[in-house]
Amino acid sequence: MVTTREWVLRRRMATQRLTSPGLPDAVDAVRLLTCVQAQEAPNALWSVGMRTRGATDDGIRAAYDAGAFLRTHILRPTWHFVAPEDLRWILGLTSPKVLSGMRGHFAKLGLDTEVAARGADVFRKILAGRTALTRREIAPHMRSAGLPDKGLPLGDLHLMNELMGVIVNGPMKGAQHTYLLVDEILPPEPELERDEALGALVHRFFAGHGPASIKDLTRWAAVTQADVRRGLDIVGDALESVEVDGTTLWFDPSVPARTAPDAPRAHLLPTYDEATLTYPALGFPVADGHPRGPEADPWIDPYASTVVVDGLNAGTWKRAPGRGVARIELKLASSLTAEQTAAVETATDRLATFLGAPREAFDPRRVEASGKNLGKNSGRGVDPGTRRS
């Protein structure tokens, strides 16, 4: 079936619960998307919050600290939120390719499988008994064992052990992430056969992100196009496809994807949100008068948080500096109508409510909302498909 970009974008937004009723709990939103990119953890909390009914920043942080969902390097060499029951089988399917692809990078840092194994021994010793330690607290123990204790080598030693399923982020300690042993927080599970895991990943991705293409999935996870085609064969009739501009897009017709009558017209989508980062080839059309200029493309700058209004990429937003407050600064397309601008104002109110503080005066070209720190977005991130340790 041939369809339009507009239909695809509407269905994606509803599938991801941005324009359809939110899910009951934060972990339900994480499960829907299978994994939620989360190297900018405060922004990722807002991604989860937008898809959860009645969510607050404090509530979702509490759910994370309680272990309702986890944060670790998975799928690609970068952090994601993932439901506990999905951690082991996804690591088993995708980590070998990630680790193999980074072998040369690790070698330049003096890291290899032997060093990673020695690091695993240290982690198992110092984190035993659910002892949650930050990277800074772990560093002296690595130094005592003759292992990397600072900088990128230490970060990548953690990364290797996350991908190997040895450690995972634990509850926050102040502003710092801690680490726990996977085996102490998750029960052992039988390993899935590769075909079973591949079918599950392919189905879950298209169910939570569809309509999407094969290339969207190979960008999202460390699998090949041949893997995805094999997974589609395994899934069979559970997925359907449509065609847009000569590209086949897959989706699960059983997933609720009806836009609610009272759905918001505007959204402040954070950096790395699954609704924008997932689709480099078929994203939101750029509104006339976009602040990035007439050549603007939503994929050119994946680090800018995106304002979406009526299915258009209508501008950018970021947190501006402020002592004790979070100021949300907007740059909007000049073509927005008064109604569309009012919809952005409402979206900013939702963000302020999520943060638990009233927002300040609204201006069409600049919005400042008081609240808690939503995370530093400097625009100096890494490539969305690579690791950030």
Tab-separated table of C-alpha atoms in Angstrom:
chain	number	residue	atom	x	y	z
A	1	MET	CA	0.000	0.000	0.000
A	2	VAL	CA	1.284	3.464	-0.933
A	3	THR	CA	0.608	6.198	1.591
A	4	THR	CA	1.728	9.730	2.470
A	5	ARG	CA	4.400	11.138	4.743
A	6	GLU	CA	1.665	12.914	6.710
A	7	TRP	CA	-0.053	9.592	7.506
A	8	VAL	CA	3.259	8.062	8.572
A	9	LEU	CA	4.126	10.970	10.881
A	10	ARG	CA	0.677	10.967	12.487
A	11	ARG	CA	0.831	7.245	13.121
A	12	ARG	CA	4.339	7.435	14.609
A	13	MET	CA	3.320	10.174	17.025
A	14	ALA	CA	0.264	8.197	18.128
A	15	THR	CA	2.157	4.901	18.319
A	16	GLN	CA	4.753	6.518	20.564
A	17	ARG	CA	1.983	7.897	22.826
A	18	LEU	CA	2.748	11.527	22.074
A	19	THR	CA	-0.697	12.193	20.598
A	20	SER	CA	-2.584	9.187	21.993
A	21	PRO	CA	-3.289	8.535	25.704
A	22	GLY	CA	-0.165	8.152	27.814
A	23	LEU	CA	0.840	4.870	29.412
A	24	PRO	CA	0.266	4.136	33.126
A	25	ASP	CA	3.890	3.904	34.259
A	26	ALA	CA	7.322	5.037	33.130
A	27	VAL	CA	8.508	1.481	32.562
A	28	ASP	CA	5.545	0.926	30.206
A	29	ALA	CA	6.835	3.758	28.037
A	30	VAL	CA	10.328	2.271	28.080
A	31	ARG	CA	8.945	-1.144	27.139
A	32	LEU	CA	6.926	0.319	24.268
A	33	LEU	CA	10.085	1.775	22.726
A	34	THR	CA	12.207	-1.240	23.814
A	35	CYS	CA	15.148	1.096	24.503
A	36	VAL	CA	15.212	4.896	25.003
A	37	GLN	CA	18.462	6.687	24.189
A	38	ALA	CA	19.661	8.204	27.449
A	39	GLN	CA	23.182	9.610	27.479
A	40	GLU	CA	21.585	12.953	28.426
A	41	ALA	CA	19.677	11.318	31.271
A	42	PRO	CA	17.587	14.332	32.426
A	43	ASN	CA	16.356	14.911	28.878
A	44	ALA	CA	15.635	11.188	28.532
A	45	LEU	CA	13.465	11.381	31.658
A	46	TRP	CA	11.381	14.009	29.869
A	47	SER	CA	11.139	11.690	26.833
A	48	VAL	CA	9.685	9.028	29.116
A	49	GLY	CA	7.531	11.578	30.931
A	50	MET	CA	5.835	12.795	27.762
A	51	ARG	CA	4.597	9.257	27.154
A	52	THR	CA	3.408	8.572	30.727
A	53	ARG	CA	0.142	9.743	32.266
A	54	GLY	CA	0.502	12.284	35.052
A	55	ALA	CA	4.282	11.969	35.052
A	56	THR	CA	6.580	14.218	37.027
A	57	ASP	CA	10.334	14.473	36.972
A	58	ASP	CA	10.511	13.437	40.635
A	59	GLY	CA	8.224	10.458	40.052
A	60	ILE	CA	10.166	9.092	37.110
A	61	ARG	CA	13.493	9.615	38.877
A	62	ALA	CA	12.101	7.671	41.840
A	63	ALA	CA	11.003	4.838	39.540
A	64	TYR	CA	14.463	4.730	37.993
A	65	ASP	CA	16.208	4.738	41.386
A	66	ALA	CA	13.943	1.877	42.485
A	67	GLY	CA	15.038	-0.171	39.472
A	68	ALA	CA	11.758	-0.082	37.516
A	69	PHE	CA	13.904	0.505	34.438
A	70	LEU	CA	17.667	0.513	33.916
A	71	ARG	CA	20.287	2.666	32.202
A	72	THR	CA	23.254	1.084	30.432
A	73	HIS	CA	25.188	0.841	27.184
A	74	ILE	CA	23.025	-1.323	24.939
A	75	LEU	CA	22.010	-1.626	21.245
A	76	ARG	CA	24.781	0.752	20.140
A	77	PRO	CA	27.806	2.217	21.909
A	78	THR	CA	25.682	4.689	23.875
A	79	TRP	CA	23.440	4.718	26.936
A	80	HIS	CA	19.781	3.713	26.834
A	81	PHE	CA	16.979	3.107	29.278
A	82	VAL	CA	15.733	-0.477	29.094
A	83	ALA	CA	13.244	-2.596	31.039
A	84	PRO	CA	14.986	-5.110	33.325
A	85	GLU	CA	13.519	-8.162	31.589
A	86	ASP	CA	14.843	-6.960	28.214
A	87	LEU	CA	18.444	-6.335	29.265
A	88	ARG	CA	20.039	-9.770	28.891
A	89	TRP	CA	18.554	-10.906	25.576
A	90	ILE	CA	19.180	-7.575	23.832
A	91	LEU	CA	22.780	-7.519	25.058
A	92	GLY	CA	23.221	-11.087	23.873
A	93	LEU	CA	21.963	-10.203	20.413
A	94	THR	CA	23.675	-6.843	19.807
A	95	SER	CA	26.783	-6.584	22.020
A	96	PRO	CA	29.053	-8.938	20.026
A	97	LYS	CA	28.769	-6.688	16.953
A	98	VAL	CA	29.245	-3.508	18.998
A	99	LEU	CA	32.333	-4.855	20.767
A	100	SER	CA	33.789	-6.217	17.535
A	101	GLY	CA	33.289	-2.889	15.768
A	102	MET	CA	35.084	-1.024	18.566
A	103	ARG	CA	38.043	-3.406	18.866
A	104	GLY	CA	40.446	-1.026	17.114
A	105	HIS	CA	39.316	1.912	19.227
A	106	PHE	CA	39.758	-0.087	22.428
A	107	ALA	CA	43.242	-1.218	21.351
A	108	LYS	CA	44.386	2.399	21.029
A	109	LEU	CA	43.428	2.866	24.681
A	110	GLY	CA	45.228	-0.277	25.813
A	111	LEU	CA	41.979	-2.191	26.297
A	112	ASP	CA	41.271	-5.742	25.170
A	113	THR	CA	39.268	-8.752	26.328
A	114	GLU	CA	41.878	-9.647	28.969
A	115	VAL	CA	41.798	-6.151	30.461
A	116	ALA	CA	37.994	-6.146	30.363
A	117	ALA	CA	37.927	-9.490	32.214
A	118	ARG	CA	40.280	-8.154	34.886
A	119	GLY	CA	38.027	-5.129	35.227
A	120	ALA	CA	35.044	-7.452	35.619
A	121	ASP	CA	36.808	-9.171	38.515
A	122	VAL	CA	37.271	-5.807	40.236
A	123	PHE	CA	33.643	-4.844	39.661
A	124	ARG	CA	32.421	-8.142	41.114
A	125	LYS	CA	34.547	-7.645	44.218
A	126	ILE	CA	33.808	-3.994	45.031
A	127	LEU	CA	30.122	-3.916	44.009
A	128	ALA	CA	29.189	-7.164	45.795
A	129	GLY	CA	26.161	-6.988	48.084
A	130	ARG	CA	24.455	-4.364	45.913
A	131	THR	CA	27.090	-1.794	46.798
A	132	ALA	CA	26.317	1.103	44.455
A	133	LEU	CA	29.460	3.095	43.624
A	134	THR	CA	30.085	6.014	41.291
A	135	ARG	CA	32.821	5.972	38.672
A	136	ARG	CA	34.902	8.275	40.874
A	137	GLU	CA	34.574	5.837	43.779
A	138	ILE	CA	35.472	2.906	41.527
A	139	ALA	CA	38.597	4.525	40.049
A	140	PRO	CA	40.975	3.910	43.011
A	141	HIS	CA	40.133	0.207	42.972
A	142	MET	CA	40.983	0.002	39.280
A	143	ARG	CA	44.258	1.826	39.943
A	144	SER	CA	45.154	-0.643	42.699
A	145	ALA	CA	44.584	-3.497	40.217
A	146	GLY	CA	46.843	-1.872	37.622
A	147	LEU	CA	43.892	-0.984	35.388
A	148	PRO	CA	42.825	2.341	33.808
A	149	ASP	CA	41.605	4.736	36.467
A	150	LYS	CA	40.705	7.954	34.653
A	151	GLY	CA	39.514	9.533	31.450
A	152	LEU	CA	38.313	7.709	28.371
A	153	PRO	CA	40.146	4.429	29.150
A	154	LEU	CA	38.296	4.135	32.468
A	155	GLY	CA	34.995	5.101	30.812
A	156	ASP	CA	35.455	2.536	28.087
A	157	LEU	CA	36.385	-0.143	30.619
A	158	HIS	CA	32.969	0.517	32.137
A	159	LEU	CA	31.398	0.510	28.676
A	160	MET	CA	32.907	-2.900	27.833
A	161	ASN	CA	31.593	-4.399	31.050
A	162	GLU	CA	28.148	-2.920	30.497
A	163	LEU	CA	28.028	-4.423	27.008
A	164	MET	CA	29.207	-7.740	28.485
A	165	GLY	CA	26.346	-7.671	30.997
A	166	VAL	CA	28.569	-7.390	34.080
A	167	ILE	CA	27.481	-3.963	35.361
A	168	VAL	CA	24.594	-1.553	34.881
A	169	ASN	CA	23.842	1.915	36.210
A	170	GLY	CA	22.268	1.929	39.661
A	171	PRO	CA	20.417	4.651	41.590
A	172	MET	CA	21.664	8.207	41.451
A	173	LYS	CA	24.038	9.387	44.169
A	174	GLY	CA	23.493	13.121	44.119
A	175	ALA	CA	24.160	14.136	40.512
A	176	GLN	CA	26.332	11.087	39.795
A	177	HIS	CA	25.355	7.734	38.317
A	178	THR	CA	26.293	4.640	40.279
A	179	TYR	CA	26.962	1.084	39.117
A	180	LEU	CA	25.595	-2.258	40.285
A	181	LEU	CA	26.232	-5.868	39.312
A	182	VAL	CA	23.703	-7.190	36.815
A	183	ASP	CA	23.713	-10.648	38.407
A	184	GLU	CA	22.667	-9.177	41.760
A	185	ILE	CA	19.661	-7.263	40.476
A	186	LEU	CA	18.391	-9.572	37.727
A	187	PRO	CA	17.632	-13.276	38.041
A	188	PRO	CA	19.421	-15.635	35.647
A	189	GLU	CA	17.520	-16.367	32.464
A	190	PRO	CA	17.918	-18.975	29.734
A	191	GLU	CA	19.693	-17.497	26.732
A	192	LEU	CA	17.442	-16.907	23.732
A	193	GLU	CA	18.309	-18.574	20.459
A	194	ARG	CA	19.533	-15.978	17.973
A	195	ASP	CA	16.497	-16.295	15.692
A	196	GLU	CA	14.125	-15.891	18.631
A	197	ALA	CA	15.958	-12.780	19.830
A	198	LEU	CA	16.192	-11.363	16.314
A	199	GLY	CA	12.478	-11.845	15.722
A	200	ALA	CA	11.688	-10.212	19.057
A	201	LEU	CA	13.898	-7.186	18.386
A	202	VAL	CA	12.540	-6.635	14.884
A	203	HIS	CA	8.932	-6.949	16.053
A	204	ARG	CA	9.442	-4.728	19.096
A	205	PHE	CA	11.210	-2.005	17.101
A	206	PHE	CA	8.565	-1.717	14.411
A	207	ALA	CA	5.751	-2.042	16.968
A	208	GLY	CA	7.091	0.865	19.030
A	209	HIS	CA	8.661	3.014	16.284
A	210	GLY	CA	6.727	2.119	13.159
A	211	PRO	CA	6.119	2.948	10.441
A	212	ALA	CA	9.879	2.727	9.987
A	213	SER	CA	12.329	1.379	7.443
A	214	ILE	CA	14.904	-1.392	7.572
A	215	LYS	CA	17.637	1.260	7.523
A	216	ASP	CA	16.018	2.975	10.516
A	217	LEU	CA	16.392	-0.251	12.476
A	218	THR	CA	20.007	-0.883	11.396
A	219	ARG	CA	20.861	2.650	12.568
A	220	TRP	CA	19.018	2.068	15.844
A	221	ALA	CA	20.625	-1.267	16.744
A	222	ALA	CA	23.774	-3.243	15.926
A	223	VAL	CA	22.111	-5.522	13.391
A	224	THR	CA	22.558	-5.821	9.633
A	225	GLN	CA	20.001	-5.439	6.877
A	226	ALA	CA	20.210	-9.192	6.355
A	227	ASP	CA	19.432	-9.648	10.067
A	228	VAL	CA	16.380	-7.409	9.785
A	229	ARG	CA	15.081	-9.244	6.720
A	230	ARG	CA	15.539	-12.525	8.571
A	231	GLY	CA	13.656	-11.057	11.520
A	232	LEU	CA	10.819	-9.938	9.245
A	233	ASP	CA	10.542	-13.485	7.927
A	234	ILE	CA	10.382	-14.794	11.503
A	235	VAL	CA	7.728	-12.256	12.536
A	236	GLY	CA	5.611	-12.950	9.476
A	237	ASP	CA	2.085	-11.523	9.414
A	238	ALA	CA	2.433	-9.685	12.736
A	239	LEU	CA	3.751	-6.682	10.797
A	240	GLU	CA	2.346	-4.818	7.805
A	241	SER	CA	4.078	-2.453	5.405
A	242	VAL	CA	3.366	0.738	3.495
A	243	GLU	CA	5.386	2.560	0.871
A	244	VAL	CA	6.339	6.238	0.904
A	245	ASP	CA	8.479	7.779	-1.836
A	246	GLY	CA	9.665	4.343	-2.887
A	247	THR	CA	10.685	3.270	0.644
A	248	THR	CA	8.996	0.399	2.458
A	249	LEU	CA	8.023	1.129	6.059
A	250	TRP	CA	6.920	-1.513	8.574
A	251	PHE	CA	4.525	-1.253	11.517
A	252	ASP	CA	2.382	-3.396	13.810
A	253	PRO	CA	-1.301	-2.810	13.018
A	254	SER	CA	-2.340	-4.153	16.431
A	255	VAL	CA	-0.599	-1.322	18.329
A	256	PRO	CA	-3.051	1.457	19.296
A	257	ALA	CA	-2.225	4.434	17.075
A	258	ARG	CA	-5.281	6.681	17.049
A	259	THR	CA	-4.745	10.371	17.695
A	260	ALA	CA	-6.779	11.466	20.725
A	261	PRO	CA	-9.359	14.257	20.195
A	262	ASP	CA	-7.586	16.385	22.811
A	263	ALA	CA	-4.057	15.554	21.639
A	264	PRO	CA	-1.561	18.378	22.007
A	265	ARG	CA	-0.662	20.189	18.791
A	266	ALA	CA	2.852	21.060	19.913
A	267	HIS	CA	5.663	19.126	21.603
A	268	LEU	CA	9.069	20.024	22.983
A	269	LEU	CA	10.980	16.901	21.973
A	270	PRO	CA	14.291	16.592	23.821
A	271	THR	CA	17.653	15.878	22.285
A	272	TYR	CA	17.922	12.232	21.167
A	273	ASP	CA	14.162	11.658	21.481
A	274	GLU	CA	13.038	8.459	19.780
A	275	ALA	CA	10.478	10.397	17.687
A	276	THR	CA	13.164	12.421	15.915
A	277	LEU	CA	16.497	10.615	16.112
A	278	THR	CA	15.172	7.303	14.781
A	279	TYR	CA	14.219	8.491	11.299
A	280	PRO	CA	17.018	10.315	9.430
A	281	ALA	CA	15.441	9.778	6.011
A	282	LEU	CA	11.781	10.550	6.705
A	283	GLY	CA	11.435	13.021	9.553
A	284	PHE	CA	9.253	16.037	10.241
A	285	PRO	CA	9.085	18.575	7.374
A	286	VAL	CA	10.727	21.887	8.212
A	287	ALA	CA	8.417	24.879	8.653
A	288	ASP	CA	8.984	27.958	6.516
A	289	GLY	CA	11.124	30.519	8.281
A	290	HIS	CA	12.835	27.925	10.462
A	291	PRO	CA	15.583	29.586	12.560
A	292	ARG	CA	18.231	27.387	10.967
A	293	GLY	CA	17.499	28.902	7.584
A	294	PRO	CA	15.971	27.756	4.286
A	295	GLU	CA	18.323	24.768	3.963
A	296	ALA	CA	17.322	23.426	7.356
A	297	ASP	CA	16.895	19.686	7.656
A	298	PRO	CA	15.849	17.992	10.905
A	299	TRP	CA	18.766	15.553	10.557
A	300	ILE	CA	21.523	18.144	10.067
A	301	ASP	CA	21.716	18.959	13.760
A	302	PRO	CA	20.523	15.949	15.762
A	303	TYR	CA	21.755	17.549	18.981
A	304	ALA	CA	19.233	20.407	18.963
A	305	SER	CA	16.020	19.747	20.833
A	306	THR	CA	13.108	20.000	18.415
A	307	VAL	CA	9.840	21.905	18.599
A	308	VAL	CA	7.133	20.070	16.669
A	309	VAL	CA	3.852	21.818	15.844
A	310	ASP	CA	1.125	20.292	13.690
A	311	GLY	CA	3.563	17.717	12.353
A	312	LEU	CA	6.198	20.312	11.407
A	313	ASN	CA	9.704	20.840	12.698
A	314	ALA	CA	8.904	24.363	13.838
A	315	GLY	CA	12.040	25.380	15.731
A	316	THR	CA	14.441	24.447	18.481
A	317	TRP	CA	14.516	24.691	22.246
A	318	LYS	CA	17.196	24.399	24.866
A	319	ARG	CA	17.817	25.096	28.516
A	320	ALA	CA	19.460	28.455	29.000
A	321	PRO	CA	21.792	29.109	31.972
A	322	GLY	CA	20.144	30.188	35.204
A	323	ARG	CA	20.948	29.988	38.898
A	324	GLY	CA	18.493	27.658	40.593
A	325	VAL	CA	16.058	27.595	37.661
A	326	ALA	CA	15.699	25.926	34.290
A	327	ARG	CA	15.024	28.466	31.572
A	328	ILE	CA	13.660	27.007	28.360
A	329	GLU	CA	14.643	29.164	25.401
A	330	LEU	CA	12.799	28.780	22.099
A	331	LYS	CA	13.719	29.718	18.556
A	332	LEU	CA	10.600	29.350	16.431
A	333	ALA	CA	9.881	29.480	12.717
A	334	SER	CA	8.639	32.885	11.591
A	335	SER	CA	5.749	31.273	9.704
A	336	LEU	CA	3.945	30.018	12.817
A	337	THR	CA	0.435	31.336	13.293
A	338	ALA	CA	-0.804	32.824	16.536
A	339	GLU	CA	-2.639	29.564	17.271
A	340	GLN	CA	0.495	27.518	16.671
A	341	THR	CA	2.518	29.818	18.893
A	342	ALA	CA	-0.121	29.437	21.608
A	343	ALA	CA	0.183	25.652	21.229
A	344	VAL	CA	3.929	25.950	21.871
A	345	GLU	CA	3.136	27.996	24.973
A	346	THR	CA	0.902	25.166	26.178
A	347	ALA	CA	3.681	22.651	25.490
A	348	THR	CA	6.026	24.748	27.593
A	349	ASP	CA	3.450	24.750	30.393
A	350	ARG	CA	3.440	20.934	30.254
A	351	LEU	CA	7.208	20.873	30.604
A	352	ALA	CA	7.093	23.277	33.558
A	353	THR	CA	4.413	21.132	35.212
A	354	PHE	CA	6.559	18.030	34.690
A	355	LEU	CA	9.467	19.831	36.353
A	356	GLY	CA	7.258	20.924	39.237
A	357	ALA	CA	7.563	24.712	38.924
A	358	PRO	CA	5.646	27.574	37.286
A	359	ARG	CA	7.063	29.041	34.122
A	360	GLU	CA	7.906	32.652	33.519
A	361	ALA	CA	6.458	35.036	30.929
A	362	PHE	CA	6.076	33.680	27.394
A	363	ASP	CA	7.440	35.439	24.342
A	364	PRO	CA	7.018	34.132	20.758
A	365	ARG	CA	10.788	34.071	20.221
A	366	ARG	CA	11.964	33.194	23.708
A	367	VAL	CA	10.376	31.196	26.508
A	368	GLU	CA	11.804	30.967	29.980
A	369	ALA	CA	10.313	28.347	32.286
A	370	SER	CA	11.334	28.110	35.895
A	371	GLY	CA	11.889	24.626	37.220
A	372	LYS	CA	14.451	21.971	37.950
A	373	ASN	CA	17.529	21.331	35.860
A	374	LEU	CA	16.449	19.498	32.701
A	375	GLY	CA	20.009	18.712	31.773
A	376	LYS	CA	22.754	20.581	30.018
A	377	ASN	CA	22.313	20.626	26.244
A	378	SER	CA	25.413	22.278	24.824
A	379	GLY	CA	25.104	20.940	21.300
A	380	ARG	CA	28.510	19.246	21.566
A	381	GLY	CA	27.259	15.668	21.622
A	382	VAL	CA	28.656	12.681	19.813
A	383	ASP	CA	27.298	11.122	16.671
A	384	PRO	CA	23.897	9.666	17.633
A	385	GLY	CA	25.006	6.193	16.641
A	386	THR	CA	28.196	6.139	18.732
A	387	ARG	CA	29.113	5.798	22.345
A	388	ARG	CA	29.465	8.488	24.917
A	389	SER	CA	31.322	7.270	27.998
